[in-house]
Short mmCIF file of C-alpha atoms in Angstrom, two decimals:
data_model
loop_
_atom_site.label_atom_id
_atom_site.label_comp_id
_atom_site.label_asym_id
_atom_site.label_seq_id
_atom_site.Cartn_x
_atom_site.Cartn_y
_atom_site.Cartn_z
CA MET C 590 12.03 -13.70 18.63
CA GLU C 591 11.47 -16.60 15.95
CA LEU C 592 12.27 -14.71 13.06
CA PHE C 593 15.94 -13.63 14.68
CA GLU C 594 16.46 -17.24 16.09
CA SER C 595 16.31 -18.54 12.35
CA LEU C 596 18.58 -16.27 11.08
CA VAL C 597 21.47 -16.34 14.17
CA LYS C 598 21.31 -20.23 13.12
CA LYS C 599 22.18 -19.20 9.46
CA ILE C 600 25.18 -17.07 10.47
CA LYS C 601 26.59 -18.78 13.51
CA GLY C 602 29.91 -20.17 12.91
CA LYS C 603 30.18 -18.18 9.48
CA ASN C 604 32.35 -15.91 11.16
CA LYS C 605 31.22 -12.65 9.22
CA LYS C 606 33.11 -9.53 9.65
CA ILE C 607 31.06 -6.32 9.82
CA VAL C 608 32.41 -3.25 10.08
CA PHE C 609 30.52 -0.21 12.94
CA PRO C 610 32.10 3.30 11.39
CA GLU C 611 30.01 5.11 14.38
CA GLY C 612 32.41 3.82 17.60
CA ASN C 613 31.46 6.95 18.86
CA ASP C 614 28.07 5.77 20.04
CA VAL C 615 27.34 4.03 23.00
CA ARG C 616 24.54 2.04 21.19
CA VAL C 617 26.37 0.89 18.72
CA VAL C 618 29.27 -0.40 20.74
CA LYS C 619 27.53 -1.98 22.79
CA ALA C 620 26.02 -3.57 19.96
CA ALA C 621 29.13 -4.57 18.35
CA VAL C 622 30.33 -6.00 21.85
CA ARG C 623 27.15 -8.14 22.17
CA LEU C 624 27.69 -9.68 19.15
CA ALA C 625 31.16 -10.39 19.33
CA GLU C 626 30.37 -11.84 22.63
CA ASP C 627 27.62 -14.19 21.64
CA LYS C 628 29.88 -15.48 18.76
CA LEU C 629 27.74 -14.22 15.99
CA VAL C 630 30.21 -11.85 14.12
CA SER C 631 33.39 -10.35 14.06
CA SER C 632 33.14 -6.93 15.34
CA LEU C 633 35.38 -4.02 13.53
CA VAL C 634 34.72 -0.84 15.24
CA LEU C 635 36.14 2.36 14.03
CA GLY C 636 36.98 4.85 16.46
CA THR C 637 39.10 4.50 19.82
CA GLU C 638 39.80 1.68 21.85
CA ASP C 639 39.68 4.08 24.98
CA ASP C 640 36.28 5.57 23.93
CA VAL C 641 34.77 2.06 22.65
CA LYS C 642 35.52 0.71 26.44
CA ARG C 643 34.59 3.22 28.02
CA LEU C 644 31.39 3.21 26.20
CA ALA C 645 30.66 -0.09 26.67
CA GLY C 646 31.38 -0.10 30.14
CA ILE C 647 34.37 -3.08 29.44
CA SER C 648 38.17 -2.66 30.60
CA GLU C 649 38.98 -5.58 27.84
CA LEU C 650 37.83 -5.85 24.24
CA PRO C 651 35.96 -9.53 23.82
CA GLU C 652 37.38 -12.24 21.38
CA GLY C 653 36.12 -11.23 17.99
CA MET C 654 36.24 -7.74 18.22
CA SER C 655 38.84 -5.12 17.13
CA VAL C 656 38.96 -1.44 17.00
CA ILE C 657 40.81 1.24 14.23
CA ASP C 658 41.47 4.50 15.02
CA VAL C 659 41.27 6.11 11.84
CA PRO C 660 43.43 9.01 12.16
CA SER C 661 46.23 6.56 13.31
CA TYR C 662 45.71 3.85 10.42
CA PRO C 663 49.33 3.14 9.62
CA LYS C 664 50.59 5.41 6.40
CA ASP C 665 51.12 2.39 4.41
CA LYS C 666 47.73 1.42 3.94
CA PHE C 667 46.14 4.19 4.08
CA GLU C 668 47.66 5.25 0.91
CA GLU C 669 47.05 1.74 -0.44
CA MET C 670 43.72 2.29 0.33
CA VAL C 671 43.25 5.73 -1.20
CA ALA C 672 45.09 4.17 -4.52
CA ALA C 673 41.95 1.88 -4.63
CA PHE C 674 39.98 4.56 -4.16
CA VAL C 675 41.02 6.48 -7.08
CA ASP C 676 40.89 3.73 -9.10
CA ARG C 677 37.93 2.40 -8.07
CA ARG C 678 36.38 6.21 -8.87
CA LYS C 679 37.82 5.93 -12.49
CA GLY C 680 39.24 9.45 -12.18
CA LYS C 681 36.07 11.13 -10.74
CA ASN C 682 38.41 12.17 -7.21
CA THR C 683 42.29 13.05 -7.34
CA ALA C 684 44.63 11.42 -5.01
CA GLU C 685 44.31 14.71 -2.66
CA GLN C 686 40.50 14.30 -2.63
CA ALA C 687 40.44 10.79 -1.99
CA ARG C 688 42.80 11.46 1.32
CA SER C 689 40.41 13.60 2.26
CA MET C 690 37.23 11.47 1.70
CA LEU C 691 38.73 8.78 3.68
CA LYS C 692 39.02 10.28 6.52
CA ASP C 693 35.34 10.42 7.00
CA VAL C 694 34.42 7.06 9.04
CA ASN C 695 31.48 6.40 6.44
CA TYR C 696 33.75 6.50 3.72
CA PHE C 697 37.01 4.32 5.42
CA GLY C 698 34.22 1.84 6.56
CA THR C 699 32.89 1.28 3.24
CA MET C 700 36.77 0.48 1.57
CA LEU C 701 37.27 -1.65 3.91
CA VAL C 702 34.35 -3.75 2.96
CA TYR C 703 35.15 -3.14 -1.13
CA LEU C 704 38.86 -4.31 0.12
CA GLY C 705 37.68 -7.81 1.95
CA VAL C 706 38.77 -6.86 5.08
CA ALA C 707 35.15 -6.92 6.27
CA ASP C 708 32.04 -8.39 4.91
CA GLY C 709 29.70 -5.46 5.49
CA LEU C 710 29.22 -2.30 7.37
CA VAL C 711 26.52 -0.99 9.45
CA SER C 712 25.94 2.93 9.77
CA GLY C 713 23.17 5.49 10.66
CA ALA C 714 22.60 5.72 14.19
CA VAL C 715 24.83 9.32 14.02
CA HIS C 716 24.92 9.84 10.82
CA PRO C 717 21.85 10.43 7.77
CA THR C 718 20.88 7.94 4.89
CA GLY C 719 22.78 10.02 2.30
CA ASP C 720 25.98 9.63 4.37
CA THR C 721 25.57 5.96 4.88
CA VAL C 722 24.51 5.37 0.73
CA ARG C 723 26.26 7.75 -0.73
CA PRO C 724 29.93 5.57 -0.36
CA ALA C 725 28.24 2.65 -0.95
CA LEU C 726 27.08 3.63 -4.12
CA GLN C 727 30.23 4.86 -5.44
CA ILE C 728 32.39 2.55 -4.00
CA ILE C 729 30.67 -1.12 -3.54
CA LYS C 730 28.01 -0.19 -6.55
CA THR C 731 25.56 -1.93 -7.86
CA LYS C 732 24.78 -5.65 -9.06
CA PRO C 733 25.48 -5.69 -12.47
CA GLY C 734 21.16 -5.45 -13.93
CA THR C 735 20.54 -2.90 -10.91
CA THR C 736 20.53 0.54 -11.48
CA ARG C 737 19.49 1.84 -8.05
CA THR C 738 19.53 0.19 -4.80
CA SER C 739 16.26 0.03 -2.71
CA GLY C 740 14.98 -0.15 0.78
CA ALA C 741 13.36 -2.70 2.20
CA PHE C 742 11.68 -3.89 5.52
CA VAL C 743 10.31 -7.41 6.61
CA MET C 744 7.19 -6.87 9.06
CA THR C 745 6.54 -8.97 11.39
CA ARG C 746 3.88 -9.52 13.86
CA ASN C 747 3.10 -12.99 15.51
CA ASP C 748 3.68 -16.06 12.91
CA GLU C 749 3.13 -13.62 9.88
CA LYS C 750 6.08 -11.92 7.98
CA TYR C 751 5.61 -9.83 5.06
CA LEU C 752 8.35 -8.07 3.02
CA PHE C 753 7.42 -4.29 1.72
CA ALA C 754 9.60 -2.19 -0.59
CA ASP C 755 11.04 0.51 -1.60
CA CYS C 756 10.08 2.41 1.79
CA ALA C 757 13.40 4.01 2.11
CA ILE C 758 15.63 5.33 -0.65
CA ASN C 759 13.81 5.87 -4.31
CA ILE C 760 11.28 8.57 -4.32
CA ASN C 761 9.63 8.11 -7.54
CA PRO C 762 11.00 4.89 -9.04
CA ASN C 763 10.37 4.63 -12.94
CA GLU C 764 8.95 1.37 -14.58
CA GLN C 765 12.59 -0.25 -14.96
CA GLU C 766 13.46 0.52 -11.49
CA LEU C 767 10.71 -0.49 -9.99
CA ALA C 768 10.62 -3.74 -11.77
CA GLU C 769 14.35 -4.48 -10.41
CA ILE C 770 12.77 -3.63 -6.98
CA ALA C 771 10.63 -6.50 -7.04
CA VAL C 772 13.27 -8.31 -8.43
CA GLU C 773 15.49 -7.69 -5.74
CA SER C 774 12.77 -7.53 -3.13
CA ILE C 775 12.15 -11.51 -4.16
CA GLN C 776 15.77 -12.08 -3.11
CA THR C 777 15.36 -10.66 0.09
CA ALA C 778 12.27 -12.32 1.18
CA ARG C 779 13.80 -15.77 0.92
CA LEU C 780 16.58 -14.36 3.43
CA PHE C 781 13.64 -14.44 5.75
CA ASP C 782 12.44 -18.04 4.46
CA ILE C 783 9.13 -15.70 2.90
CA ASP C 784 8.46 -17.82 -0.42
CA PRO C 785 7.78 -14.74 -2.23
CA LYS C 786 5.05 -13.64 -3.87
CA VAL C 787 5.26 -10.64 -5.28
CA ALA C 788 2.25 -7.52 -6.10
CA LEU C 789 3.30 -4.47 -7.52
CA LEU C 790 0.54 -1.53 -5.40
CA SER C 791 -1.48 0.61 -7.35
CA PHE C 792 -4.78 2.36 -6.87
CA SER C 793 -6.21 0.13 -9.47
CA THR C 794 -6.52 -3.80 -9.93
CA LYS C 795 -6.01 -4.91 -13.57
CA GLY C 796 -6.92 -1.74 -15.86
CA SER C 797 -9.90 -0.61 -13.36
CA ALA C 798 -8.41 3.20 -13.06
CA LYS C 799 -6.46 4.91 -16.17
CA SER C 800 -3.45 7.50 -15.29
CA ASP C 801 -0.14 7.74 -16.01
CA GLU C 802 0.75 6.20 -12.69
CA VAL C 803 -1.17 3.06 -13.56
CA THR C 804 0.48 2.34 -16.23
CA LYS C 805 3.85 2.85 -15.24
CA VAL C 806 3.42 -0.08 -12.50
CA ALA C 807 1.60 -1.87 -15.38
CA LYS C 808 4.62 -1.65 -17.21
CA ALA C 809 6.84 -2.56 -14.51
CA THR C 810 5.14 -5.46 -13.36
CA ALA C 811 5.46 -6.94 -16.79
CA LEU C 812 9.43 -6.10 -16.98
CA ALA C 813 9.46 -7.92 -13.68
CA LYS C 814 8.17 -11.23 -14.77
CA GLU C 815 10.70 -10.58 -18.22
CA LEU C 816 13.34 -10.13 -15.64
CA ALA C 817 12.21 -13.31 -13.18
CA PRO C 818 10.21 -15.80 -16.00
CA ASN C 819 10.11 -18.45 -12.84
CA GLU C 820 8.50 -16.16 -10.22
CA GLN C 821 5.26 -15.27 -8.96
CA ILE C 822 4.73 -11.47 -9.90
CA ASP C 823 1.65 -9.57 -10.45
CA GLY C 824 0.39 -5.96 -10.82
CA GLU C 825 -0.95 -3.68 -11.01
CA LEU C 826 -3.08 -4.33 -7.70
CA GLN C 827 -4.67 -2.39 -5.16
CA PHE C 828 -3.33 -4.07 -1.69
CA ASP C 829 -7.03 -5.24 -0.83
CA ALA C 830 -6.65 -7.50 -4.11
CA ALA C 831 -3.28 -8.22 -3.22
CA PHE C 832 -4.31 -9.41 -0.14
CA VAL C 833 -7.85 -10.62 0.79
CA GLU C 834 -8.30 -13.74 -1.16
CA SER C 835 -12.41 -12.57 -1.60
CA VAL C 836 -11.56 -9.36 -2.94
CA ALA C 837 -9.06 -10.56 -5.07
CA ALA C 838 -11.57 -13.40 -6.39
CA LYS C 839 -14.17 -10.35 -7.45
CA LYS C 840 -11.14 -8.28 -8.72
CA ALA C 841 -8.33 -10.39 -10.16
CA PRO C 842 -10.28 -14.03 -10.82
CA ASP C 843 -6.95 -15.32 -12.95
CA SER C 844 -4.26 -14.39 -10.67
CA LYS C 845 -1.61 -16.49 -9.03
CA VAL C 846 -0.87 -13.54 -6.23
CA ALA C 847 -3.90 -12.15 -5.93
CA GLY C 848 -5.20 -12.51 -2.49
CA LYS C 849 -1.97 -14.31 -1.60
CA ALA C 850 1.01 -11.68 -1.69
CA ASN C 851 3.17 -11.33 1.25
CA VAL C 852 5.64 -9.52 -1.26
CA PHE C 853 4.90 -5.57 -1.47
CA VAL C 854 6.14 -3.60 -4.16
CA PHE C 855 4.97 0.39 -3.22
CA PRO C 856 4.56 2.48 -6.61
CA GLU C 857 6.93 5.09 -4.91
CA LEU C 858 8.52 6.22 -1.78
CA GLN C 859 5.31 8.25 -0.39
CA SER C 860 3.61 5.26 0.12
CA GLY C 861 5.70 2.78 0.90
CA ASN C 862 7.09 4.90 3.65
CA ILE C 863 3.59 5.90 4.66
CA GLY C 864 1.83 2.23 4.15
CA TYR C 865 4.91 0.85 6.51
CA LYS C 866 4.42 3.03 9.01
CA ILE C 867 1.12 2.71 9.36
CA ALA C 868 1.06 -1.29 9.31
CA GLN C 869 3.39 -0.77 12.28
CA ARG C 870 1.56 1.79 14.48
CA PHE C 871 -1.73 0.63 13.85
CA GLY C 872 -1.11 -2.98 13.13
CA GLY C 873 1.11 -3.33 15.84
CA PHE C 874 3.87 -5.10 13.44
CA GLU C 875 7.33 -5.15 13.91
CA ALA C 876 9.17 -3.04 11.08
CA VAL C 877 12.95 -4.77 10.58
CA GLY C 878 15.12 -2.92 8.39
CA PRO C 879 15.45 -0.72 6.68
CA ILE C 880 17.21 -3.72 4.41
CA LEU C 881 19.42 -2.13 1.13
CA GLN C 882 18.81 -4.64 -1.76
CA GLY C 883 20.58 -4.09 -4.75
CA LEU C 884 24.69 -3.86 -3.68
CA ASN C 885 27.17 -5.76 -4.91
CA LYS C 886 27.94 -5.92 -0.83
CA PRO C 887 25.82 -5.37 1.88
CA ILE C 888 25.64 -1.82 3.85
CA SER C 889 22.60 -1.37 6.09
CA ASP C 890 21.41 1.82 7.27
CA LEU C 891 20.01 2.54 10.54
CA SER C 892 17.68 4.80 11.89
CA ARG C 893 18.69 7.44 13.82
CA GLY C 894 16.27 6.90 16.28
CA ALA C 895 17.50 2.93 16.27
CA ASN C 896 18.54 1.15 19.99
CA GLU C 897 20.73 -1.13 20.69
CA ASP C 898 18.82 -3.80 19.96
CA ASP C 899 18.04 -2.76 16.50
CA VAL C 900 21.67 -2.39 15.98
CA TYR C 901 22.52 -5.91 17.01
CA LYS C 902 19.83 -7.10 14.90
CA VAL C 903 20.80 -4.92 11.49
CA ALA C 904 24.13 -6.31 11.76
CA ILE C 905 22.85 -9.82 12.06
CA ILE C 906 20.91 -9.65 8.89
CA THR C 907 23.78 -8.08 7.31
CA ALA C 908 25.77 -10.99 8.20
CA LEU C 909 23.61 -12.88 6.55
CA GLN C 910 23.38 -10.77 3.45
CA ALA C 911 27.00 -11.38 3.61
CA THR C 912 26.86 -15.17 3.26
CA LEU C 913 24.88 -15.41 -0.35
#
């Protein structure tokens, strides 16, 4: 709760508008209503007003909440959106294809973000990750100098806070992509008031093992240091060397990160996904995310197992990303 109290203070009064494409889902609708009632964000829900009111159990929409029924969207505005989409796609889609694609709520919602009608988007309670990420990559696109988006989790337990990445998107990032993930994770960590000390993880510490997998992490570390020369970044480090000072003193005595790391970059998705779930289930950490990194504007992907409170919290994070 302390974590989200601090985030709420950062977005209060900023009046960021978040679009929720899944207005046919009770979890999403109730969270959107709460956010508007709490005056944290302006909620824009895609669906019919009757369905939204019915799902939320309300007779009137609260101040700061609006609904767009995509099939009933004014034709002139829709055609403007089609033209902007075709231009953004640079000939990869025709106007006819664009009209069809924009009937999909995730494409429509992402275009609202691209056009500045909304500041961010939260989806994924009903749709798989690809349905949220694909429009984001095609329309919002990644920041200059970043080739991939990635998914981070903030892991919290009592007063402990750590960032894990990439645990959601990239199956086997190469050394350049891994370096970019490390640098993007620094920015995400600071959103949550984590002073980033970044460890790129491996089963080897400073050459204690030899393999292509170890070489990849070592090269990624060097690239990350070039991309962010003023940041505290080190690797390759085993998790115990990164986290436990007594182990760090033996395995990496010259490292300024080893034994003090609070941002952990996993070498590939398999270990990242397993790692955050072990911390969550065995260690009793709350996993907040995935938080998508590296996009020009914030797009957030929910788990399909998310509850109303998860939707509420992810929207707060999305609004915070939009303040940067």
